[in-house]
Coordinates of C-alpha atoms in Angstrom, one line a residue:
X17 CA -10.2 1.5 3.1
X18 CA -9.2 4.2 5.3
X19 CA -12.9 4.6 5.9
X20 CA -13.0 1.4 7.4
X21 CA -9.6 2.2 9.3
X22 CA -11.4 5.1 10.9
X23 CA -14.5 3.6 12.4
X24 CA -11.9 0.9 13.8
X25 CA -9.9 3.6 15.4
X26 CA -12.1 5.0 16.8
X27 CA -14.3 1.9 18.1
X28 CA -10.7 1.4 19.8
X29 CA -9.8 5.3 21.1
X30 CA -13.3 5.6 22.3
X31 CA -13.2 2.5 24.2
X32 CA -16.9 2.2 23.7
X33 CA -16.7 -1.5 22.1
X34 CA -15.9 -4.7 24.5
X35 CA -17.8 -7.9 25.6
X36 CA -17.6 -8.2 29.0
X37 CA -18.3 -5.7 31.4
X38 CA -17.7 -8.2 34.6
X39 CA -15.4 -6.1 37.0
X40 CA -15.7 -3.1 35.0
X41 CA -16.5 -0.9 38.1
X42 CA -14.1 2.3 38.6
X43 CA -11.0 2.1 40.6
X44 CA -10.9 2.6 44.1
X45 CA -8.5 5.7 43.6
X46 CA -7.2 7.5 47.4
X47 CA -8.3 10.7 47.4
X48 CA -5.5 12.4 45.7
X49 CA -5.8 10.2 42.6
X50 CA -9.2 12.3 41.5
X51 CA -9.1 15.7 41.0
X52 CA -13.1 16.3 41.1
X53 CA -14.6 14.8 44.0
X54 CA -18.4 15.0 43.2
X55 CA -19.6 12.8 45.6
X56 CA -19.5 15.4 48.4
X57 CA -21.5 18.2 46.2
X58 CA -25.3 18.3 46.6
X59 CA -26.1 18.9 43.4
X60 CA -24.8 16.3 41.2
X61 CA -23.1 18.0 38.2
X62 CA -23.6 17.2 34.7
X63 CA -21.1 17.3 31.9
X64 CA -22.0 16.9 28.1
X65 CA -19.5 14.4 25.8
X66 CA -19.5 14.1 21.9
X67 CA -20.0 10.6 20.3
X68 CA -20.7 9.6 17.5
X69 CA -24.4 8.1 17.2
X70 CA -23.1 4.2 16.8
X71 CA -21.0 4.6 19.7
X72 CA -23.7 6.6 21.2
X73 CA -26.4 4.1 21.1
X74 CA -23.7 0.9 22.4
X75 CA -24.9 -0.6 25.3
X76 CA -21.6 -0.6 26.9
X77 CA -21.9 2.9 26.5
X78 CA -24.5 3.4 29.0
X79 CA -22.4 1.3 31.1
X80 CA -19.1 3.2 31.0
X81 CA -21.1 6.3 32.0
X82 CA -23.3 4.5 34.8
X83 CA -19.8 3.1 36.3
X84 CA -18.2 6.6 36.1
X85 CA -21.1 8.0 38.1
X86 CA -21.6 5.4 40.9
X87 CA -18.3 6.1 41.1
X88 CA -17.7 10.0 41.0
X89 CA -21.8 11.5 41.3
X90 CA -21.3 13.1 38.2
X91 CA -23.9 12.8 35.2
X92 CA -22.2 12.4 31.7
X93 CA -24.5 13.7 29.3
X94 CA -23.9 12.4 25.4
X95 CA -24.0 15.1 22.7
X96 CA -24.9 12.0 19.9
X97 CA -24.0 13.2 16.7
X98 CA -24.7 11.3 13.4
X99 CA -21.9 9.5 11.2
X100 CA -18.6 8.9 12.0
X101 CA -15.5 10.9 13.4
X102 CA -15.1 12.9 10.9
X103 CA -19.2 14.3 11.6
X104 CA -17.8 14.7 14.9
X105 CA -15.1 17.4 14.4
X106 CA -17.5 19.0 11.8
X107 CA -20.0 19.9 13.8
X108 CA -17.7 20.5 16.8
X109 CA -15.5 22.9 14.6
X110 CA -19.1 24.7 14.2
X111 CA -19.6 24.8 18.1
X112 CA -16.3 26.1 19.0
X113 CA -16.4 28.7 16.9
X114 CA -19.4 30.2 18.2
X115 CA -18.5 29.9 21.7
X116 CA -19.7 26.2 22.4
X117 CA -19.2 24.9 26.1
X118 CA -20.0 20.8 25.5
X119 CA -17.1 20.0 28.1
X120 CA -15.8 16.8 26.5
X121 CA -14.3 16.4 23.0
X122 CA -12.6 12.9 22.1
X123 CA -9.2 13.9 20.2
X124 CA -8.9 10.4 17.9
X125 CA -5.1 10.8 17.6
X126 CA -2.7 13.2 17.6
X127 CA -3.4 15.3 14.3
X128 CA -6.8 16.2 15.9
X129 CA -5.0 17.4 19.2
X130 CA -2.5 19.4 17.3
X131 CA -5.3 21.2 15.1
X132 CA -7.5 21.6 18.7
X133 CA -4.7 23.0 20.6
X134 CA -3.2 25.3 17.4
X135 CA -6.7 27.0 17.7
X136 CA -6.6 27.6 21.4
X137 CA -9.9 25.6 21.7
X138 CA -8.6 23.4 24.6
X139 CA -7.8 23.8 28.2
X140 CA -4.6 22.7 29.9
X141 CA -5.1 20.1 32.1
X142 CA -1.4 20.4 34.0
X143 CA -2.7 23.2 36.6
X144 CA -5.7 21.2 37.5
X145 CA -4.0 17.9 38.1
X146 CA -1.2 19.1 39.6
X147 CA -3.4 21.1 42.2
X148 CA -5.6 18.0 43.1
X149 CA -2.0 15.7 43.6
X150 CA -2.8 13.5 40.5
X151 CA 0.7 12.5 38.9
X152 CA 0.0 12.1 35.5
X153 CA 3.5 11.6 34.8
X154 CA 4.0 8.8 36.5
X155 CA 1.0 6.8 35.8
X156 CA 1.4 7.7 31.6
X157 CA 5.4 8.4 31.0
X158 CA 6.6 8.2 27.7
X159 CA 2.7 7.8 26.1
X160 CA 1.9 11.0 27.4
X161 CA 0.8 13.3 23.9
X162 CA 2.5 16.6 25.1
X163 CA 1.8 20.1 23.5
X164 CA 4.1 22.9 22.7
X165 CA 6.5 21.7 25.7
X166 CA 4.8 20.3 28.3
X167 CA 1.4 21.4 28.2
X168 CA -1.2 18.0 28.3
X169 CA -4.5 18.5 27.1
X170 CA -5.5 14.9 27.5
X171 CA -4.4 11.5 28.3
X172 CA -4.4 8.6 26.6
X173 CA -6.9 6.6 26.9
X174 CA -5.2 3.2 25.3
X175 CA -1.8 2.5 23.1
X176 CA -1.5 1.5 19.7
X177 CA 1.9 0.2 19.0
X178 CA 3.1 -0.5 15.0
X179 CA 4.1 -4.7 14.9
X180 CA 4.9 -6.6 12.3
X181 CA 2.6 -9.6 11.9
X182 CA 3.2 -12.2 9.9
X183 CA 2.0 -15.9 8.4
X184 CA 3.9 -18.8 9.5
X185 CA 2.8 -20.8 6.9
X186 CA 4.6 -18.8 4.0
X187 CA 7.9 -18.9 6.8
X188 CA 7.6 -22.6 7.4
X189 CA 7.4 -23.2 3.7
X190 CA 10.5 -20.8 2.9
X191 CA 12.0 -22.8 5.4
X192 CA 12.8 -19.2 7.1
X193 CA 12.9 -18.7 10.9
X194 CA 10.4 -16.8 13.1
X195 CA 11.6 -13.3 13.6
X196 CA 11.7 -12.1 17.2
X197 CA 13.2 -9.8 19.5
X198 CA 15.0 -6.5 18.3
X199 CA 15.9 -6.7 14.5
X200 CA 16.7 -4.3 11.4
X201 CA 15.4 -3.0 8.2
X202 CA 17.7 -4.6 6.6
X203 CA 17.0 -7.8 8.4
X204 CA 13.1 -7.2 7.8
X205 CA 13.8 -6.7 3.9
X206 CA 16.2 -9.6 3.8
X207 CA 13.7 -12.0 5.2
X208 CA 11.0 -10.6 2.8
X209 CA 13.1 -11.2 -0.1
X210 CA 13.3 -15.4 0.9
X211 CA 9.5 -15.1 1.8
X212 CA 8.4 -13.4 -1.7
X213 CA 7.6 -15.7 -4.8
X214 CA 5.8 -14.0 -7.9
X215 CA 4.7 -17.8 -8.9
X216 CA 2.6 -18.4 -6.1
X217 CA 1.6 -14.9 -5.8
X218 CA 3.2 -13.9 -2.7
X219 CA 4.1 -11.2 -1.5
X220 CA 7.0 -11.1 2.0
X221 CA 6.2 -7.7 2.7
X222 CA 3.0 -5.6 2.9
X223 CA 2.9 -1.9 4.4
X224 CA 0.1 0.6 5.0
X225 CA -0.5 3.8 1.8
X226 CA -0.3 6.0 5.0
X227 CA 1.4 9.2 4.8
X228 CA 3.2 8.0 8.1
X229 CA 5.5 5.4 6.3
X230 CA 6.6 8.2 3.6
X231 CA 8.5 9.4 6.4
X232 CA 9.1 6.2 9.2
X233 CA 12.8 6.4 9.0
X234 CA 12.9 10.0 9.5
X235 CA 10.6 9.5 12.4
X236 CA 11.7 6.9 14.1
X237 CA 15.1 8.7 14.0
X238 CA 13.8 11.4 15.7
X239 CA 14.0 13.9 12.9
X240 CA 11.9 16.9 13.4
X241 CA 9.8 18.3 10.4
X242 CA 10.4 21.8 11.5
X243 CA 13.2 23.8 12.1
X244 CA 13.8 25.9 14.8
X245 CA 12.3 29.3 13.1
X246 CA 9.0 26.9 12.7
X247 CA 9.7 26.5 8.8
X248 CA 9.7 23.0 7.3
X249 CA 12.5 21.0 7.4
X250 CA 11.7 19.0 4.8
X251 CA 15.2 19.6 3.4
X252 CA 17.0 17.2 5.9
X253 CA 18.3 14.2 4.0
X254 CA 16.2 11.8 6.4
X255 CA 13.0 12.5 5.0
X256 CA 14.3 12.3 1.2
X257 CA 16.5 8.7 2.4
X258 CA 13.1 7.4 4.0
X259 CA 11.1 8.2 0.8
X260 CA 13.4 6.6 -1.7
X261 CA 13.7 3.5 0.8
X262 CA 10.4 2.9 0.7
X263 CA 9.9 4.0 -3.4
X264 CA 12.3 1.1 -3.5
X265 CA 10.6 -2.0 -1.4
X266 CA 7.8 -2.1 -4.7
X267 CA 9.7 -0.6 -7.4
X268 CA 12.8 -2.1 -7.2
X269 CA 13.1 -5.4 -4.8
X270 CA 9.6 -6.0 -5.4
X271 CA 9.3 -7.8 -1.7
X272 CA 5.7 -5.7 -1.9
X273 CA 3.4 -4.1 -4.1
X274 CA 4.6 -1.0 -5.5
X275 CA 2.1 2.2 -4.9
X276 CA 1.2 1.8 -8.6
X277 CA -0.6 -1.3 -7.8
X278 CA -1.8 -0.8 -4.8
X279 CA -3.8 2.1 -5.9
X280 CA -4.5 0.8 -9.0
X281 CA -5.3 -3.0 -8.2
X282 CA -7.4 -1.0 -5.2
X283 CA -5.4 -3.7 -2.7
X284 CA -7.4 -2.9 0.3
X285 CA -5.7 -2.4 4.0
X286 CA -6.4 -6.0 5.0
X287 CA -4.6 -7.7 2.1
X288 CA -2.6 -9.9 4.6
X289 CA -5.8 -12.3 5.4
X290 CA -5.6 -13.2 2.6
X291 CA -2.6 -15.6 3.4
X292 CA -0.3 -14.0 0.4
X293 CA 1.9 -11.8 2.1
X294 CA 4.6 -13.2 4.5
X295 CA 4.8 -9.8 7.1
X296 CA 2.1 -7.0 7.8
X297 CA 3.2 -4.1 9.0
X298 CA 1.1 -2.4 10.5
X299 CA -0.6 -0.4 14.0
X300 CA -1.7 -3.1 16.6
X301 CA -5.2 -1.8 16.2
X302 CA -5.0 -4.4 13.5
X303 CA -5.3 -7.4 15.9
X304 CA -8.8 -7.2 15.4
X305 CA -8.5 -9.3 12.2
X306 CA -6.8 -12.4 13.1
X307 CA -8.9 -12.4 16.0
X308 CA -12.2 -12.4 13.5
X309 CA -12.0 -15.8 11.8
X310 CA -15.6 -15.5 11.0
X311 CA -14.8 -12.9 8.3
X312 CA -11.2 -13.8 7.5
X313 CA -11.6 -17.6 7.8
X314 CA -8.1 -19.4 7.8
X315 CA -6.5 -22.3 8.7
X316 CA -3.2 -21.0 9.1
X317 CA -1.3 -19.1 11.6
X318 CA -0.1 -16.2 12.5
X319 CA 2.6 -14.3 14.6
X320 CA 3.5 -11.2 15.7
X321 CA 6.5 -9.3 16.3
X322 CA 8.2 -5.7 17.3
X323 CA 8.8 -3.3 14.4
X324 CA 12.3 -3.4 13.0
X325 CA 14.3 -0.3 14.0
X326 CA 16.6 2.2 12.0
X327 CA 20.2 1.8 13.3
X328 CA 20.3 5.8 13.9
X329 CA 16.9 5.6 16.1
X330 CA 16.3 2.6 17.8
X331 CA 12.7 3.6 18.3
X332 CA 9.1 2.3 17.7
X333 CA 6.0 4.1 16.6
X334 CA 3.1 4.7 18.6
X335 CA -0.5 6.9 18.7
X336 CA -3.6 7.2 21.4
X337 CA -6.8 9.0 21.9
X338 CA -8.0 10.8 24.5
X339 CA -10.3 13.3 26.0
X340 CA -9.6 16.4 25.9
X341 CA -11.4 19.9 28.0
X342 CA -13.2 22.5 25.9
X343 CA -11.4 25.6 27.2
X344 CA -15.6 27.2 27.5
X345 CA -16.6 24.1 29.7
X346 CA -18.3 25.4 33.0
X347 CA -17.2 22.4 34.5
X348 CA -13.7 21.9 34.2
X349 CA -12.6 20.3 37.2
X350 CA -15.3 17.3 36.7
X351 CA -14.4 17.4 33.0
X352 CA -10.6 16.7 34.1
X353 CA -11.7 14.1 36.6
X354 CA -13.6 12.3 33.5
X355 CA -10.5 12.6 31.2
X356 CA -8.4 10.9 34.3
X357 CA -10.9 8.5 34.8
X358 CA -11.6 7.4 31.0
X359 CA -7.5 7.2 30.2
X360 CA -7.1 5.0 33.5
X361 CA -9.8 2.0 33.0
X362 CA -11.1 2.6 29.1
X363 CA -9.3 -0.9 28.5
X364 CA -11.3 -2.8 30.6
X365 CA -14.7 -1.6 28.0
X366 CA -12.3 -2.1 25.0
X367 CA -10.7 -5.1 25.8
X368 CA -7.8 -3.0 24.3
X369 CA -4.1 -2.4 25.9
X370 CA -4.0 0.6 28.5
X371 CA -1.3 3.2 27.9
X372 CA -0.1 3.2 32.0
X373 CA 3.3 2.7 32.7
X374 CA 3.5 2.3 36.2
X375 CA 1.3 -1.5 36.4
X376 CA 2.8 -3.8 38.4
X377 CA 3.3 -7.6 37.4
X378 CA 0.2 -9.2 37.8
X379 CA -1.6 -5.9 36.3
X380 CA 0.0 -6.5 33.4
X381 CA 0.1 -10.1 32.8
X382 CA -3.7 -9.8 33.8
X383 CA -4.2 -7.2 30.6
X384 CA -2.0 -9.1 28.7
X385 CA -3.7 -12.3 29.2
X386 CA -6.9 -11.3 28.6
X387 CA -6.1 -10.1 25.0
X388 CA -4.1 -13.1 24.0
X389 CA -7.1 -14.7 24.7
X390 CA -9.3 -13.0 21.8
X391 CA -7.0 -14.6 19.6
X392 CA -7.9 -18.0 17.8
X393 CA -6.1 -21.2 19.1
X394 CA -4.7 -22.1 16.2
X395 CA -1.8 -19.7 16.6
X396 CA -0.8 -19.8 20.1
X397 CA -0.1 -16.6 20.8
X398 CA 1.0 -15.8 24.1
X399 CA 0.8 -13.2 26.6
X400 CA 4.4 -13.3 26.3
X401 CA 4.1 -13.0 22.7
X402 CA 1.8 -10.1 23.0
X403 CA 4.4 -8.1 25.6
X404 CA 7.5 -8.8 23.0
X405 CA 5.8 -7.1 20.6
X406 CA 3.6 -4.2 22.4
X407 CA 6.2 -3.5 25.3
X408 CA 9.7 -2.8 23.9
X409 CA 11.9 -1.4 27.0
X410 CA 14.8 -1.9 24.2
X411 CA 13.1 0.9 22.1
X412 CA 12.3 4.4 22.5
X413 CA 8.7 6.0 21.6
X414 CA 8.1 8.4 19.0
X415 CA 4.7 9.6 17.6
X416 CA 3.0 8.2 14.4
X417 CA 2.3 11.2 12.7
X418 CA 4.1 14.8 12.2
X419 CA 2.0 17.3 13.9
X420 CA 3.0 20.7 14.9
X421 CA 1.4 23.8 13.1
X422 CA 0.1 22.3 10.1
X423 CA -0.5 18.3 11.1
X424 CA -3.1 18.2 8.6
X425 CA -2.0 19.8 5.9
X426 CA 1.6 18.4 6.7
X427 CA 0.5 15.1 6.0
X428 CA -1.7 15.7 2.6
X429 CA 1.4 17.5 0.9
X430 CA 3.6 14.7 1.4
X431 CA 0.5 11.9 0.1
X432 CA 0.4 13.6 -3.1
X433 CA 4.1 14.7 -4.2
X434 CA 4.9 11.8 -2.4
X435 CA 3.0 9.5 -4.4
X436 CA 4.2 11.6 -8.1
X437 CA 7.5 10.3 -6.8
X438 CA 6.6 6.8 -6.3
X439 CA 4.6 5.9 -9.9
X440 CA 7.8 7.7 -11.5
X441 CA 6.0 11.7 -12.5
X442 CA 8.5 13.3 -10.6
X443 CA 12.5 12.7 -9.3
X444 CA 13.2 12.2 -5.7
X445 CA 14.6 15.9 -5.2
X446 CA 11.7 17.2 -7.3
X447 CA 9.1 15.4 -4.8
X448 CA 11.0 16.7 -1.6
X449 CA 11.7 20.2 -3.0
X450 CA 7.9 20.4 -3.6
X451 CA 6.9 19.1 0.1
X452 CA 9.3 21.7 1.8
X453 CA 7.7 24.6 -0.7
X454 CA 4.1 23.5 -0.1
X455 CA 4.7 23.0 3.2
X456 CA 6.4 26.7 4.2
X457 CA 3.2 27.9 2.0
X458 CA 1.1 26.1 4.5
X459 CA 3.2 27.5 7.5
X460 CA 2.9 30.5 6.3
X461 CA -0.6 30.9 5.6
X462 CA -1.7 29.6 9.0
X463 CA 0.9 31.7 10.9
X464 CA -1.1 34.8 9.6
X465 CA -4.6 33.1 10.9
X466 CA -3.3 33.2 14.3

C-alpha cells in the first residue's frame, strides 16, 4: 500500500505527470521575480536534477525542461536514477557524502527536508532571493516549509490538503445530510456512527495506518513534539489523548476497522472505492481515484469536504514537495531560479493545485475549474466544492508529519509502540512512556552525530 502511496506522491510533488501541456509556457515574470537571469550569459549554463527513471523518461518531462529553458537559457540536465523515491535518496545519500555537486534534489515531503537540512546538505535559499527582490513570502505564506526559524530551503511546488471524502449513497440511504463547512470530531464520529451498519458491511469511517493520525489531535493543536531543551515531549497529554481517541474509533465505537483488522484483513489504502465506507479521510492526493473510474468503476457518487477540527486547534493538515539546492552546486543562483520557477507553474504539468497564496479571482477559479473537471459527471463536483474543501481561510495550517531532529525515526517509534497499544499488548501509558524513551534515545544518539 504505502508503496503505491509513494509513487502517487511523488507523480504529484514532481509534477512530472499531466495531459495537457496547451499554455504550459513559463510566466512572463518582471525582472525582479527571477533571481538567475540566464538569458543575458553567453554561455548557457547547465544544471543537473535527480528523477527517478519513470518520471525521467515522461514525455512531459522533456517538456517542463524545454519550457523552463526557452524561458530562462538554462539547460536542465536529468541525473535518471532507477526505481522509485526511495532509489533516489539512496543513491543521493551516497553522493552527498562524498562531496556530490548534482545542483537539484527533489525533497518529497517534509521528513526528507528535515533529514537534508539536519545534515547540512542544503543551501539556504533566503539570501539569494532576497538579493534578486523575489518575495517568497508573499507569493507562498502559510505553505512555506520553513527550517530551524526561518531558513527556506525550497518551495513548494504544489499543496496537498487532508479532506474528508465521502459516498452519498450510504448518506442518502441513512437518510443523513451532506456535511459541509467547518465541523467537529465529534460531529465527524457522530455522523459515522448513523452511517455504519455491520449487516451490510459498512463501514462510516475509514482513516489512513499512517503514523500522522497517531498523533492528528496533538497536531492540529499545535503541540510540539519537542521541548524546548530539544528532548521529546512525548509526555504532553495531547499526544496520549490523540492516541487513545483514535485506539477508540475501531476498538470501541467500531464506526471503522480497528488496526487489528486492517493489518490483518491487509485492507489496502483505497478501501473506500469500494462503496463500503461512508467518509475517507484522507490527503487530497487521493482525488486521483474518484477521478479513475476505469479502475474503480462505480455508479455512485461521491463528495468531499474540509477535515473536521479539534476544538483547541481549529487547524487543517497539509504537506508539499519541492526543490531543494545542494549546498556543493556550482550553480546556485540558476539552481534557485529553477526551484522558483518549478514551485510557481508545476501545476499546470500536474494538473495538481499550486501552493500560491497571493492568486487573484480568476487565477484561482481557473485552477479550480480545471481540476473539478477531471472528476466524473456523475458527482457534480464543483469548483466551489473543490475551494470549500482545499481552501479553508476558517482554519489554520499545520504540517502533516513531526519533523525536527529525528523526523524519521520520530515517526517509526510511534508506528510500532503505537500499534502494541492499539491490538491491546501494551496500556496507553505503557505505549507513550516507551515513545518518549525511544525517542530521547534517538535524540540523543543523533545529537552526538552532529
Amino acid at each position: 500500500m504505502k508503496v503505491i502511496k509513494k509513487a502517487i506522491l511523488s507523480s504529484l510533488l514532481l509534477g512530472l505527470v499531466g495531459t495537457s501541456l496547451a499554455g504550459c509556457g513559463g510566466t512572463n515574470n518582471s525582472p525582479g521575480d527571477s533571481p538567475a537571469s540566464s538569458n543575458a550569459s553567453v554561455d548557457p549554463v547547465t544544471i543537473k536534477w535527480y528523477v527517478t527513471s519513470g518520471n525521467g523518461n515522461m514525455p512531459v518531462t522533456q517538456q517542463l525542461l524545454a519550457d523552463y529553458k526557452a524561458e530562462s537559457g538554462v539547460n536542465v540536465e536529468l541525473q535518471v536514477v532507477p526505481g522509485d523515491g526511495e532509489a533516489i535518496y539512496k543513491k543521493v545519500d551516497v553522493d552527498l557524502s562524498a562531496g556530490g555537486d548534482v545542483d537539484l534534489i527533489t525533497m518529497q515531503n517534509a521528513i526528507v527536508l528535515s533529514k537534508y537540512a539536519t545534515n547540512d546538505w542544503l543551501l539556504p535559499l533566503n539570501d539569494i532571493y532576497k538579493e534578486a527582490g523575489y518575495d517568497y513570502e508573499t507569493k507562498f505564506g502559510k505553505n512555506l516549509n520553513k527550517f530551524d526559524g526561518d531558513t527556506i530551503y525550497t518551495l513548494p511546488d504544489g499543496l496537498v490538503s487532508w479532506v474528508v471524502f465521502y459516498n452519498k449513497k450510504i448518506f442518502d440511504d441513512a437518510n443523513v445530510p451532506y456535511p459541509s463547512g467547518e465541523w467537529t470530531w465529534d460531529q465527524y464520529i457522530e455522523t459515522a456512527k448513523k452511517l455504519t451498519d455491520p449487516s451490510k458491511g459498512i463501514y462510516g469511517s475509514s482513516m489512513p495506518d499512517y503514523d500522522t493520525i497517531l498523533y492528528l489531535l496533538a497536531q492540529q493543536q499545535g503541540v510540539n513534539a519537542y521541548k524546548a531543551d530539544g528532548t521529546s515531549n512525548y509526555d504532553d497529554p495531547a499526544f496520549k489523548e490523540s492516541l487513545q481517541w483514535y485506539g477508540e474509533l475501531g476498538n470501541t465505537l467500531k464506526i471503522q476497522p480497528s488496526w487489528l483488522e486492517i493489518k490483518s484483513k491487509k485492507i489496502p489504502y483505497d478501501a473506500f472505492m469500494t462503496g463500503k465506507y461512508g467518509m475517507q479521510l484522507i490527503g487530497s492526493w487521493y482525488t486521483f481515484a474518484p477521478q479513475d473510474l476505469k479502475t474503480y468503476p462505480r455508479d455512485w457518487k461521491i463528495g468531499l469536504t474540509q477535515i473536521p477540527v479539534d476544538p483547541q486547534g481549529k487547524n487543517g493538515i497539509s504537506t508539499s514537495g519541492g526543490i531543494a539546492v545542494n549546498k556543493a552546486s556550482k550553480h546556485s543562483k540558476e539552481a534557485a531560479d529553477f526551484v522558483r520557477w518549478f514551485a510557481e507553474n508545476n501545476y499546470k504539468y500536474s494538473g495538481g493545485m499550486t501552493a500560491q497564496v497571493n492568486l487573484n479571482d480568476e487565477e484561482s477559479n481557473k485552477i479550480f475549474t480545471e481540476i473539478a473537471a477531471k472528476f466524473p459527471a456523475l458527482d457534480g463536483i464543483t469548483a466551489e466544492d473543490l475551494k470549500a474543501a482545499l481552501v479553508t481561510p476558517n482554519l489554520g495550517a499545520v504540517p502533516e508529519k513531526i519533523t525536527g531532529s529525528i523526523p524519521t525515526d520520530y515517526g517509526n517509534i510511534i508506528l510500532q509502540e503505537g500499534e502494541l497499544y492499539l491490538v491491546g499488548q501494551k496500556s496507553l501509558d505503557d505505549a507513550i512512556s516507551s515513545i518518549k524513551t525511544r525517542a530521547n534515545e534517538a535524540i540523543k544518539k543523533q545529537s552526538t552525530i552532529h
